[in-house]
Coordinates of C-alpha atoms and ligand atoms in Angstrom, one line a residue:
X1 CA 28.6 17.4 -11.7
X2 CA 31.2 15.4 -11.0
X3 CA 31.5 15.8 -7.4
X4 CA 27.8 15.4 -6.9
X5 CA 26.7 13.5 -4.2
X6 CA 24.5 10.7 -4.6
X7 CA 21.2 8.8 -2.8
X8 CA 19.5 5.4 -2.4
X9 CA 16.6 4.7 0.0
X10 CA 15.4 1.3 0.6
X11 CA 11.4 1.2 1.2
X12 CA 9.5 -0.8 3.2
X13 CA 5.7 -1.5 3.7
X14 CA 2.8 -0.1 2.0
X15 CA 2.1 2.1 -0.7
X16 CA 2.1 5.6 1.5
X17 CA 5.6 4.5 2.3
X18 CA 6.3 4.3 -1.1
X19 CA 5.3 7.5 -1.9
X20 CA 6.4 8.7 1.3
X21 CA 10.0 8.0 -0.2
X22 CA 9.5 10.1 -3.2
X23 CA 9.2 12.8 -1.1
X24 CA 12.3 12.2 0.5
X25 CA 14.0 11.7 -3.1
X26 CA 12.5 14.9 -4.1
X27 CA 14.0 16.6 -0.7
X28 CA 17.7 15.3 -1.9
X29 CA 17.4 16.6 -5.2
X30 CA 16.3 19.4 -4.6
X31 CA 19.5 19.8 -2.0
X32 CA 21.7 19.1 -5.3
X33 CA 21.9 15.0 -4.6
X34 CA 21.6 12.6 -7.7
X35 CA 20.2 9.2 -7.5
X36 CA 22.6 6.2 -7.2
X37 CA 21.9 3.1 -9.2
X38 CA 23.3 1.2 -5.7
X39 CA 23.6 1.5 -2.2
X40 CA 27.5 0.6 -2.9
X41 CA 27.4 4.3 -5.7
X42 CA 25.7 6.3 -2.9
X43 CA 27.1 8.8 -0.4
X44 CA 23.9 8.4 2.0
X45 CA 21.4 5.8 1.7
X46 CA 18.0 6.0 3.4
X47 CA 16.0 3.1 5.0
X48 CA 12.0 4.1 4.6
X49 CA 11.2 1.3 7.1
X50 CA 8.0 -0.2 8.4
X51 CA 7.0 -1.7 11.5
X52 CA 3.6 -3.4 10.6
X53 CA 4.9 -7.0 10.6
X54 CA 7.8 -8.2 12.7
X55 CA 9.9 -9.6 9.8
X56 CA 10.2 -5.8 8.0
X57 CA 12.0 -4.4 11.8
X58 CA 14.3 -7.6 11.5
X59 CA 15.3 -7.0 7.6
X60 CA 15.9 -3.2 8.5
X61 CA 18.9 -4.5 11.0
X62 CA 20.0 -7.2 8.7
X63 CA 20.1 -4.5 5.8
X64 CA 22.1 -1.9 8.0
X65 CA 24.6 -4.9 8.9
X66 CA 25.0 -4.9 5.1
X67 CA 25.4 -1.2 4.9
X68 CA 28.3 -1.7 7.5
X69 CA 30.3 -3.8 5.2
X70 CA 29.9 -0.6 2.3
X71 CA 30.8 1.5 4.9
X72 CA 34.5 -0.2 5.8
X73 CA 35.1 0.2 1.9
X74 CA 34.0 3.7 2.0
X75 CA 33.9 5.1 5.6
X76 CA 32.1 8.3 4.4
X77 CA 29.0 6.7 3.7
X78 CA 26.0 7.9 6.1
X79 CA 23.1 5.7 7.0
X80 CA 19.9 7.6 7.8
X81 CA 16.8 5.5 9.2
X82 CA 13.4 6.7 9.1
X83 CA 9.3 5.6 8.8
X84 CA 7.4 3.9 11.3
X85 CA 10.8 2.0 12.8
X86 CA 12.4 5.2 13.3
X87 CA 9.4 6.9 15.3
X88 CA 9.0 3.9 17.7
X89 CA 12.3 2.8 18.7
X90 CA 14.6 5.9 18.1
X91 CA 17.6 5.8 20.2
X92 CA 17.1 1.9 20.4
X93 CA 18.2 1.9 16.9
X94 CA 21.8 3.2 17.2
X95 CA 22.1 1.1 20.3
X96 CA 21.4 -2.6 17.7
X97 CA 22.6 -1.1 14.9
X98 CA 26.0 0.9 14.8
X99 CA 25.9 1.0 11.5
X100 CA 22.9 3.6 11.9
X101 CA 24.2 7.5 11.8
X102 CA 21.0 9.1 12.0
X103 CA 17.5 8.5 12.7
X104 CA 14.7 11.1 11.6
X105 CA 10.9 10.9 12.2
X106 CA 7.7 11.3 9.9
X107 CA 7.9 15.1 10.3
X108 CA 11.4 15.4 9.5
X109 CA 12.0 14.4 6.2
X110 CA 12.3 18.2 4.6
X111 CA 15.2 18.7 7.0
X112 CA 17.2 15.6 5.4
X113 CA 20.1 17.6 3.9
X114 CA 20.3 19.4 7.0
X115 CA 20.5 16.5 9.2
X116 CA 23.4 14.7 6.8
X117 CA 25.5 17.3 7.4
X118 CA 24.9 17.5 11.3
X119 CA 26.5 14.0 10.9
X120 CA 29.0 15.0 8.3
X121 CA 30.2 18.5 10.9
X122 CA 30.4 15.9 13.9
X123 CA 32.6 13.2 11.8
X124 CA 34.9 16.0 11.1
X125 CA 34.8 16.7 14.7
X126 CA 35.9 13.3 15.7
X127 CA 32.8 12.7 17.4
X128 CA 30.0 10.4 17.1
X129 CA 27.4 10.8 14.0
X130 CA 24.7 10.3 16.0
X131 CA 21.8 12.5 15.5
X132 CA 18.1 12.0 15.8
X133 CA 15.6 14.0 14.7
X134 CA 12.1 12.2 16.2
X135 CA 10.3 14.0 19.0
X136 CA 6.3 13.0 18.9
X137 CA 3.9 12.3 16.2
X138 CA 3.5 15.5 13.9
X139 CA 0.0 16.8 13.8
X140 CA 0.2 17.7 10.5
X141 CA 1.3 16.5 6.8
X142 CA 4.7 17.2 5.7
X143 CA 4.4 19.2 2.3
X144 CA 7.4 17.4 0.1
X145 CA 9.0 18.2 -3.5
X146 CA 7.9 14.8 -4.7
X147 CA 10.0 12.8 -7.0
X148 CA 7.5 10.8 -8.9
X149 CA 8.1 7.2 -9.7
X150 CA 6.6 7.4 -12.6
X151 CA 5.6 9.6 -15.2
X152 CA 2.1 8.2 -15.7
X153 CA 0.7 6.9 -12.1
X154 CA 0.9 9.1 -9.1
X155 CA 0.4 8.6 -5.5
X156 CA -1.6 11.4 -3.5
X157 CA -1.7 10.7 0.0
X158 CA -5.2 12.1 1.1
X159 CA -4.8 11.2 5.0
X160 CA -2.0 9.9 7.5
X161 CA -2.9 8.5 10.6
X162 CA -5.5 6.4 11.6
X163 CA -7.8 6.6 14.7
X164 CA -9.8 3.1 14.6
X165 CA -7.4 1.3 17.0
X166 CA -8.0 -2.2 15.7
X167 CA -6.4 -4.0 18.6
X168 CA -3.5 -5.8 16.6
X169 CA -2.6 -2.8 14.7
X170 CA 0.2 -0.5 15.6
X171 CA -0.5 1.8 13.1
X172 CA -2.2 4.8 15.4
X173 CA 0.7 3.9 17.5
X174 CA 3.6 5.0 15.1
X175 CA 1.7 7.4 12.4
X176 CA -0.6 8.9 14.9
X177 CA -4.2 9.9 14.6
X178 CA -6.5 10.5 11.1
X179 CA -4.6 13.7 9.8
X180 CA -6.9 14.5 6.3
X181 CA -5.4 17.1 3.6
X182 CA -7.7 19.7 3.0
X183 CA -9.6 19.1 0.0
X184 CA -8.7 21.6 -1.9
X185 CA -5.0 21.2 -1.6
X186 CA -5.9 17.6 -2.7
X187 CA -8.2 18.6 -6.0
X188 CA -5.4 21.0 -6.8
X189 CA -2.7 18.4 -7.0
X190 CA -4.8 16.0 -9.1
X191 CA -5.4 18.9 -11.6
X192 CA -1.7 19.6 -11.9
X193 CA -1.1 15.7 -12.3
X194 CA -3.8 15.7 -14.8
X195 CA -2.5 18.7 -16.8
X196 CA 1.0 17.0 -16.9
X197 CA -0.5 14.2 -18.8
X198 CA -0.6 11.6 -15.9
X199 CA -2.9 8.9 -16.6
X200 CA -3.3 7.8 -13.0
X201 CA -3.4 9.0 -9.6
X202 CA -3.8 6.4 -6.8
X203 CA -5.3 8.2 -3.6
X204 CA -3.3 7.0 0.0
X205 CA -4.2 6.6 3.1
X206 CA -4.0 4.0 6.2
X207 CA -7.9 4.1 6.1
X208 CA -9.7 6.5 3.1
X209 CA -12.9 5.9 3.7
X210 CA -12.2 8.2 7.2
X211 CA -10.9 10.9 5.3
X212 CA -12.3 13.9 6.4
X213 CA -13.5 12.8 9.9
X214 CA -10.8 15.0 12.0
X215 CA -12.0 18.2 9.8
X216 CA -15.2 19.0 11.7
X217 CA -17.1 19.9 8.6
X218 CA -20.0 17.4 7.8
X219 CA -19.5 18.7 3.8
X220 CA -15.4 17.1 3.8
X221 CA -16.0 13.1 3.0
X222 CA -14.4 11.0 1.0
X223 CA -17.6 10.9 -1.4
X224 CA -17.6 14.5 -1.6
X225 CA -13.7 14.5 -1.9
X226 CA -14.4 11.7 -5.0
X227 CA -17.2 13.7 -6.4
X228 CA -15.2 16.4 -7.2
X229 CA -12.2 14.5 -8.6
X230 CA -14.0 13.1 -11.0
X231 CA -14.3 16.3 -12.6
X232 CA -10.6 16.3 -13.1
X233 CA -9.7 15.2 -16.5
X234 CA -7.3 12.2 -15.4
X235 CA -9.0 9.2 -16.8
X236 CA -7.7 7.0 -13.9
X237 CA -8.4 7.2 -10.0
X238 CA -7.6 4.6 -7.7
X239 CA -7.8 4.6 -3.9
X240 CA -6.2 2.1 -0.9
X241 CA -7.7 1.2 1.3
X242 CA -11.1 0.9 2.2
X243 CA -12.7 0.0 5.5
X244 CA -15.8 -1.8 5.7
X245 CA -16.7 -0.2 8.9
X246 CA -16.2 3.3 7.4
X247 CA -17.3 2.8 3.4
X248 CA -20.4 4.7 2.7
X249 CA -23.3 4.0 0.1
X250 CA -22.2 7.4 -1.6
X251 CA -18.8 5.8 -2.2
X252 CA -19.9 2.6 -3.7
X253 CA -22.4 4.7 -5.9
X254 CA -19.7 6.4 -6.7
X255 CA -18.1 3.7 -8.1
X256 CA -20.6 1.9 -9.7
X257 CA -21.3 5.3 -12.4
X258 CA -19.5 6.1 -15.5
X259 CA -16.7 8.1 -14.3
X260 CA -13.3 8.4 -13.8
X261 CA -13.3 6.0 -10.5
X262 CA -11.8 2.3 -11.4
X263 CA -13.4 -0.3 -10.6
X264 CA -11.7 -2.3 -8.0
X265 CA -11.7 -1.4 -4.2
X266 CA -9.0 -2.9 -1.6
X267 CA -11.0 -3.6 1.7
X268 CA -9.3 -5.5 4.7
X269 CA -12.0 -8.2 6.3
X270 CA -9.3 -9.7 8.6
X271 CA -11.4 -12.4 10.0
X272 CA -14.9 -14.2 8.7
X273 CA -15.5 -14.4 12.1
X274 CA -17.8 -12.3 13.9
X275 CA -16.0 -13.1 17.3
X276 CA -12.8 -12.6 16.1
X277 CA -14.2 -9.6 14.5
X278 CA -15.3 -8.0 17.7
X279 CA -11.6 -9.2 19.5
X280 CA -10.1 -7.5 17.0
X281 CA -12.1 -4.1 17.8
X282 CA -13.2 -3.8 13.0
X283 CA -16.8 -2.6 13.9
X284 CA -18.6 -4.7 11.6
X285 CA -19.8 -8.4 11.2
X286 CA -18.9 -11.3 8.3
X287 CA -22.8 -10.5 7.1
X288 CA -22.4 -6.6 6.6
X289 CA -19.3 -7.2 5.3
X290 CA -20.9 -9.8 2.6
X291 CA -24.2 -7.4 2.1
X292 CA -20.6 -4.5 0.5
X293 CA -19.6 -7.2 -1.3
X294 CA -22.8 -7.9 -2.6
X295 CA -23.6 -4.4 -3.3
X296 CA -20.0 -3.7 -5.2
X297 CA -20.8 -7.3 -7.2
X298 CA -23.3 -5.6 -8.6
X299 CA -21.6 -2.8 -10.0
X300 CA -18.8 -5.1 -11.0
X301 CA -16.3 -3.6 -8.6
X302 CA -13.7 -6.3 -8.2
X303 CA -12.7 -6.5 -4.3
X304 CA -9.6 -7.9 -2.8
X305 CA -9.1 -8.2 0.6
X306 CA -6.6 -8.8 3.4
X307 CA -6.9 -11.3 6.3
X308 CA -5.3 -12.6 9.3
X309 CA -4.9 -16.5 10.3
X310 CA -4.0 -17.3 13.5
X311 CA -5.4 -14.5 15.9
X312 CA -5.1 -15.4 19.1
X313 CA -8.9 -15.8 20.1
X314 CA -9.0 -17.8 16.6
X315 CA -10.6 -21.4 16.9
X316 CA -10.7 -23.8 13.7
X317 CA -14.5 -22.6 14.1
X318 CA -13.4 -19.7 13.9
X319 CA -11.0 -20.2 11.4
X320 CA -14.0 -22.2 9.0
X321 CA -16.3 -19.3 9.1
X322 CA -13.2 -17.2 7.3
X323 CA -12.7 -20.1 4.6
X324 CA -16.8 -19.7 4.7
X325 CA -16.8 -15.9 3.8
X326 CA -13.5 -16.3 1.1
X327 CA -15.7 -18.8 -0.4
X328 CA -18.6 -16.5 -0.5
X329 CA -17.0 -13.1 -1.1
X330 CA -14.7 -15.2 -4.3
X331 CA -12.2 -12.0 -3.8
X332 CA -10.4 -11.4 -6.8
X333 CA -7.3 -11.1 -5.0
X334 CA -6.3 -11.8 -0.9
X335 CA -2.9 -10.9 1.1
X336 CA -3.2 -13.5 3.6
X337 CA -0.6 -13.0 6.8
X338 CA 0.2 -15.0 10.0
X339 CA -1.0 -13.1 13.4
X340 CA 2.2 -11.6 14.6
X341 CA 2.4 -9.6 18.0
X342 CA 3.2 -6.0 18.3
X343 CA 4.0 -4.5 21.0
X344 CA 2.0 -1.2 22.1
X345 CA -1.7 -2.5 20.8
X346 CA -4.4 -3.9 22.5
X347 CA -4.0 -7.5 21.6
X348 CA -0.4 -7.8 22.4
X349 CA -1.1 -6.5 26.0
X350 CA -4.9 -8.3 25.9
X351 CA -4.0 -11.7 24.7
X352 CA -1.1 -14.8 24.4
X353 CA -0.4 -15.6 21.3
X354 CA -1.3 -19.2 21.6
X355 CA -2.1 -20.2 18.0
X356 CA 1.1 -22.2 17.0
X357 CA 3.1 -21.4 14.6
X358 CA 2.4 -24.5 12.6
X359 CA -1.3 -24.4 12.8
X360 CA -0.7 -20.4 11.4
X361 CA 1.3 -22.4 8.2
X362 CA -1.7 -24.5 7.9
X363 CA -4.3 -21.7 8.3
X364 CA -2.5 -19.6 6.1
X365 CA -2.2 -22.3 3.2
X366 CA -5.5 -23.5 3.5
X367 CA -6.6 -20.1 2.4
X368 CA -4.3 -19.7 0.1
X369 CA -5.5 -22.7 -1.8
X370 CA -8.8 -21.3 -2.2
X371 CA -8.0 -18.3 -3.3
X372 CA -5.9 -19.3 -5.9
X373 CA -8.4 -21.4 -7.2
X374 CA -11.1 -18.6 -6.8
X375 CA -8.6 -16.1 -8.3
X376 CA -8.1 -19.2 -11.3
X377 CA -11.5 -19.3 -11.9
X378 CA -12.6 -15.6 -12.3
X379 CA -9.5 -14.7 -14.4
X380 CA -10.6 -17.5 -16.3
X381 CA -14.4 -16.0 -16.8
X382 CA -13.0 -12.8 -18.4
X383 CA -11.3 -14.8 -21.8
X384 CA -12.8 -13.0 -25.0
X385 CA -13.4 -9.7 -23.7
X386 CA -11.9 -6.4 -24.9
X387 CA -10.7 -4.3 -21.5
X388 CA -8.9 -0.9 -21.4
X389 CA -5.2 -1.5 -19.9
X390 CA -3.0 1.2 -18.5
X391 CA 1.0 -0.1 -20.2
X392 CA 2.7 -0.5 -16.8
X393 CA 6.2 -1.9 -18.4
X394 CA 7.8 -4.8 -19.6
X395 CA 6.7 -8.3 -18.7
X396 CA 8.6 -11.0 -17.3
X397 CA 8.5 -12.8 -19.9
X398 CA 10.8 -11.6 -22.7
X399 CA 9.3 -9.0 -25.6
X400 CA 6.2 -8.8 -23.8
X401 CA 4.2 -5.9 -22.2
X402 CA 2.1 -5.7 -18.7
X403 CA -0.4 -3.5 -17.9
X404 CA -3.3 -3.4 -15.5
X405 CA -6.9 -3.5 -15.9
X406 CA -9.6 -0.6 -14.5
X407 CA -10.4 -3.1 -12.3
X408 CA -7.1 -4.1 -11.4
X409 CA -6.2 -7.6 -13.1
X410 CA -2.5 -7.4 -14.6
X411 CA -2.3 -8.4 -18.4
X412 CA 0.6 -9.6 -20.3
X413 CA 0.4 -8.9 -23.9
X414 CA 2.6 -8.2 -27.5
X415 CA 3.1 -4.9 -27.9
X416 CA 6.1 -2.0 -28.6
X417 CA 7.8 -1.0 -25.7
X418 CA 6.4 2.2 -27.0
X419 CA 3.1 1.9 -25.4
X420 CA 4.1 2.3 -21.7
X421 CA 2.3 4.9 -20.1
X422 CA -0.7 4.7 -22.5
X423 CA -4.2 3.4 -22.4
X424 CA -4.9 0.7 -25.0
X425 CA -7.9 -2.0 -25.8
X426 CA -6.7 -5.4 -25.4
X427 CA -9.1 -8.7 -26.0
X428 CA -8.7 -11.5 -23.4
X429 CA -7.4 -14.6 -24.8
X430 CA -6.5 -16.5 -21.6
X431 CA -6.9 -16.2 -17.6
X432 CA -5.3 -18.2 -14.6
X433 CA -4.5 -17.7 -11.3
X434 CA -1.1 -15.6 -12.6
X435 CA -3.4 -13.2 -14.1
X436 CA -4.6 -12.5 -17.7
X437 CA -3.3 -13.0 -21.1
X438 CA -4.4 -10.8 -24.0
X439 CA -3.8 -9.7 -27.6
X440 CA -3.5 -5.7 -28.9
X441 CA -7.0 -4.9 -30.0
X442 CA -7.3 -2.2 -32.9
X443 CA -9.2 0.4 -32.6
X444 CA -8.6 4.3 -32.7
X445 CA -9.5 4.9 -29.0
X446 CA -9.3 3.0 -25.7
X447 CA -12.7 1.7 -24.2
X448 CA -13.7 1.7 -20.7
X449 CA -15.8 -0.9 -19.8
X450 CA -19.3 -1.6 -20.9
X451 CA -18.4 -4.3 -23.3
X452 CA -18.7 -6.6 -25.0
X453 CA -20.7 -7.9 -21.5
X454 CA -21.0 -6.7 -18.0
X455 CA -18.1 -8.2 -16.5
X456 CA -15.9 -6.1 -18.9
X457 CA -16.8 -3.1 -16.7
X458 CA -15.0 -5.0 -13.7
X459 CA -12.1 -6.0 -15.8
X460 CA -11.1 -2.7 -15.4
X461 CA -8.9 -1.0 -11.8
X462 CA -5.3 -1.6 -10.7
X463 CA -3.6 -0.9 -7.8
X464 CA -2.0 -3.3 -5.5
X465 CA -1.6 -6.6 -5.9
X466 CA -5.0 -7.6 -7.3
X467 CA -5.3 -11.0 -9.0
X468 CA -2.5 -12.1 -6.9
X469 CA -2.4 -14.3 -3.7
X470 CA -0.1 -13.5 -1.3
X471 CA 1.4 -15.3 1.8
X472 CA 2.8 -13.5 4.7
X473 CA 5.4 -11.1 4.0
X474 CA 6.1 -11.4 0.4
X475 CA 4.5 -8.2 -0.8
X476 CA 5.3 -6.5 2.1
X477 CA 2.3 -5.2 3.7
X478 CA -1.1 -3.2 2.5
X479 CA -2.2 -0.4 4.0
X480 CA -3.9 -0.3 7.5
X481 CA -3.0 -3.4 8.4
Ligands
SF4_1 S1 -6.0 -2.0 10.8 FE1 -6.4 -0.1 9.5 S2 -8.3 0.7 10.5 FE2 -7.4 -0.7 12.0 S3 -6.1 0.6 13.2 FE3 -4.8 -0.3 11.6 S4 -4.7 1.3 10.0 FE4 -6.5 1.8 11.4

């Protein structure tokens, strides 16, 4: 063991990168690689980059100039970049970034040990490590050896892809079209998650509510694909993210019954305005979008949302009728970004982007105000009632433990470190805009939802983010944005 070689990947973006880079963790271990606890105790480290946002493609050359410095203290060290950076700028990459040795695309990552020593053979040949491994898009899903994260929550990408082409979204551009697992392969991976005792499984992809759509069977949906996992015995399932164009009545149904599904859905509206809507190519209007809020209030389904401030076609009209709907909607959490340009979509090639800078900052905070305050206020409503929380982890905050609601709210509580990974009752004794505070309720088994009042049924989900308010760039980004 002592000669083993060792691993660290840096991740980027959403969620489905997130798990994207368990597969490629997987991959190396199964090669005979360990994990390193640092970049500086790894023999290759692995950048899972996104391109979503302009700030993650800058951080991915800043990081490899960091990389460079490990490298003059150990020049053996190989740099390998993939994700959505990798499949758009390929070659481009080596030419900013020396530092880079190889560059490998979405349908690559099961050839990773193969590629490492491809720059390890030319090395020893005196030649260049240069090697890339990105031709086009693959048209299919990459079956990996996933190292899981955790050993309670797992990620189950259900779709890659996306084929909406909202016109500031580069996503079709660098992932391709809606690719959907068949269901079956899905169900079957759920049942082995729930037969190893996971307590969670978070379904993954750019848009979920599509799933299905590219298999030319009018049975495959995403409410028939939920249907069936809720006969899985996994007392958790989360999905990210939802799309208000493409969410069906089955779904929310779905999620207002008794079942396995939490309660908390992650829908992007982007704009309040029905103008900026249609610039931006969603395919619905601020008033459907409020009639799916209004239907998930009902079942207690807590919503959070993403938007953009400072599209180019934006006015402060325009701009008001978005502070309108957040007002309306009262989202329980929002990731609120500045319009950024991308090159390859519709906007960037459509529009200028004439919204200063400055008037984004102010866009942007305005929101964030209100959504603090709305986020204050309904955290604040659910004080003295007994929710079901999953044990995440520590807390911050010393000796205590954080967990997440059904519906998504994140709790700090006493407890023994002990109870990570389990499901346990705890009553609500305070709420603000950082989340919820609560005490260990006794009580042989864990609720879920029902009581002691309706809202406790929408205490209850978890997933990304919620209860939070987040300003450009410092979650990274959600899915399908
Ligand atoms: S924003 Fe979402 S739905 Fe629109 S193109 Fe991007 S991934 Fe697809």
């Amino acid at each position: 063991m002592m000669n083993t070689r060792r691993f660290y990947i840096y991740t980027w973006g959403c969620q489905m990168n997130e798990h994207k880079s368990e597969g490629m963790a997987g991959v190396l271990v199964r090669a005979g690689y360990l994990p390193a606890d640092d970049p500086a105790h790894a023999d290759v480290v692995l950048f899972n980059t996104c391109m979503v946002r302009e700030k993650p493609v800058e951080k991915v050359y800043s990081e490899a100039g960091v990389i460079a410095l490990l490298k003059e203290k150990n020049p053996d060290l190989i740099l390998g970049v993939g994700g959505c950076v990798a499949q758009a700028l390929k070659e481009k990459l080596f030419q900013r970034s020396p530092a880079i040795d190889f560059v490998f695309g979405s349908s690559n990552i099961s050839e990773l040990p193969r590629l490492i020593e491809q720059v390890r053979a030319r090395r020893a040949l005196g030649k260049p490590g240069w090697v890339m491994a990105v031709d086009k898009i693959p048209d299919k899903i990459e079956e990996l050896p996933f190292l899981r994260a955790s050993r309670f929550q797992a990620k189950v990408t259900i779709a890659e892809g996306c084929s909406n082409f909202c016109s500031f979204c580069i996503v079709p551009y660098t992932t391709g079209l809606l690719r959907s697992r068949l269901p079956g392969d899905i169900i079957a991976e759920v049942r082995q998650l729930a037969d190893q005792g996971y307590k969670e499984v978070q379904l993954l992809g750019q848009n979920v509510d599509a799933y299905g759509k590219d298999l030319n069977d009018p049975q495959i949906t995403f409410a028939s694909l939920l249907r069936a996992l809720t006969e899985i015995p996994i007392p958790r399932i989360r999905f990210t993210s939802s799309h208000p164009q493409d969410i069906t009545k089955e779904v929310i149904e779905l999620l207002g019954e008794e079942n396995n599904i939490c309660e908390h859905l992650h829908m992007a509206v982007q704009s309040g305005s029905n103008k900026v809507l249609s610039d931006m190519r969603r395919g619905y209007t601020k008033e459907h979008f409020l009639e799916l809020v209004e239907a998930l209030r009902e079942r207690n389904v807590n919503v959070t949302t993403d938007i953009i401030v400072g599209f180019p076609t934006e006015t402060e009209e325009d701009f008001q009728e978005t502070v309108d709907l957040v007002k309306r909607a009262r989202f329980g959490g929002a990731f609120i970004f500045k319009y950024s340009p991308r090159p390859k979509t519709v906007a960037f090639y459509k529009y200028r982007d004439v919204v200063p800078e400055e008037e984004k900052q102010r866009r942007l905070e305005i929101l964030l105000t209100l959504q603090k305050q709305i986020t204050d206020e309904e955290n604040r409503k659910r004080v003295g009632a007994t929710v079901e929380v999953l044990v995440e982890g520590l807390a911050r905050q010393k000796g205590l433990l954080m967990g997440k609601t059904r519906d998504n709210r994140t709790v700090v509580f006493e407890g023994s470190p002990e109870l990570i990974g389990e499901l346990v009752k705890v009553r609500i004794t305070d709420g603000s805009v950082a989340g919820l505070v609560g005490e260990l309720s006794p009580g042989p088994s864990p609720i879920r939802g029902g009581e002691p009042h309706d809202l406790t049924r929408s205490l209850s989900a978890s997933g990304e983010g919620q209860g939070e308010v987040e300003g450009q760039g410092e979650v990274g980004v959600r899915l399908g944005l």
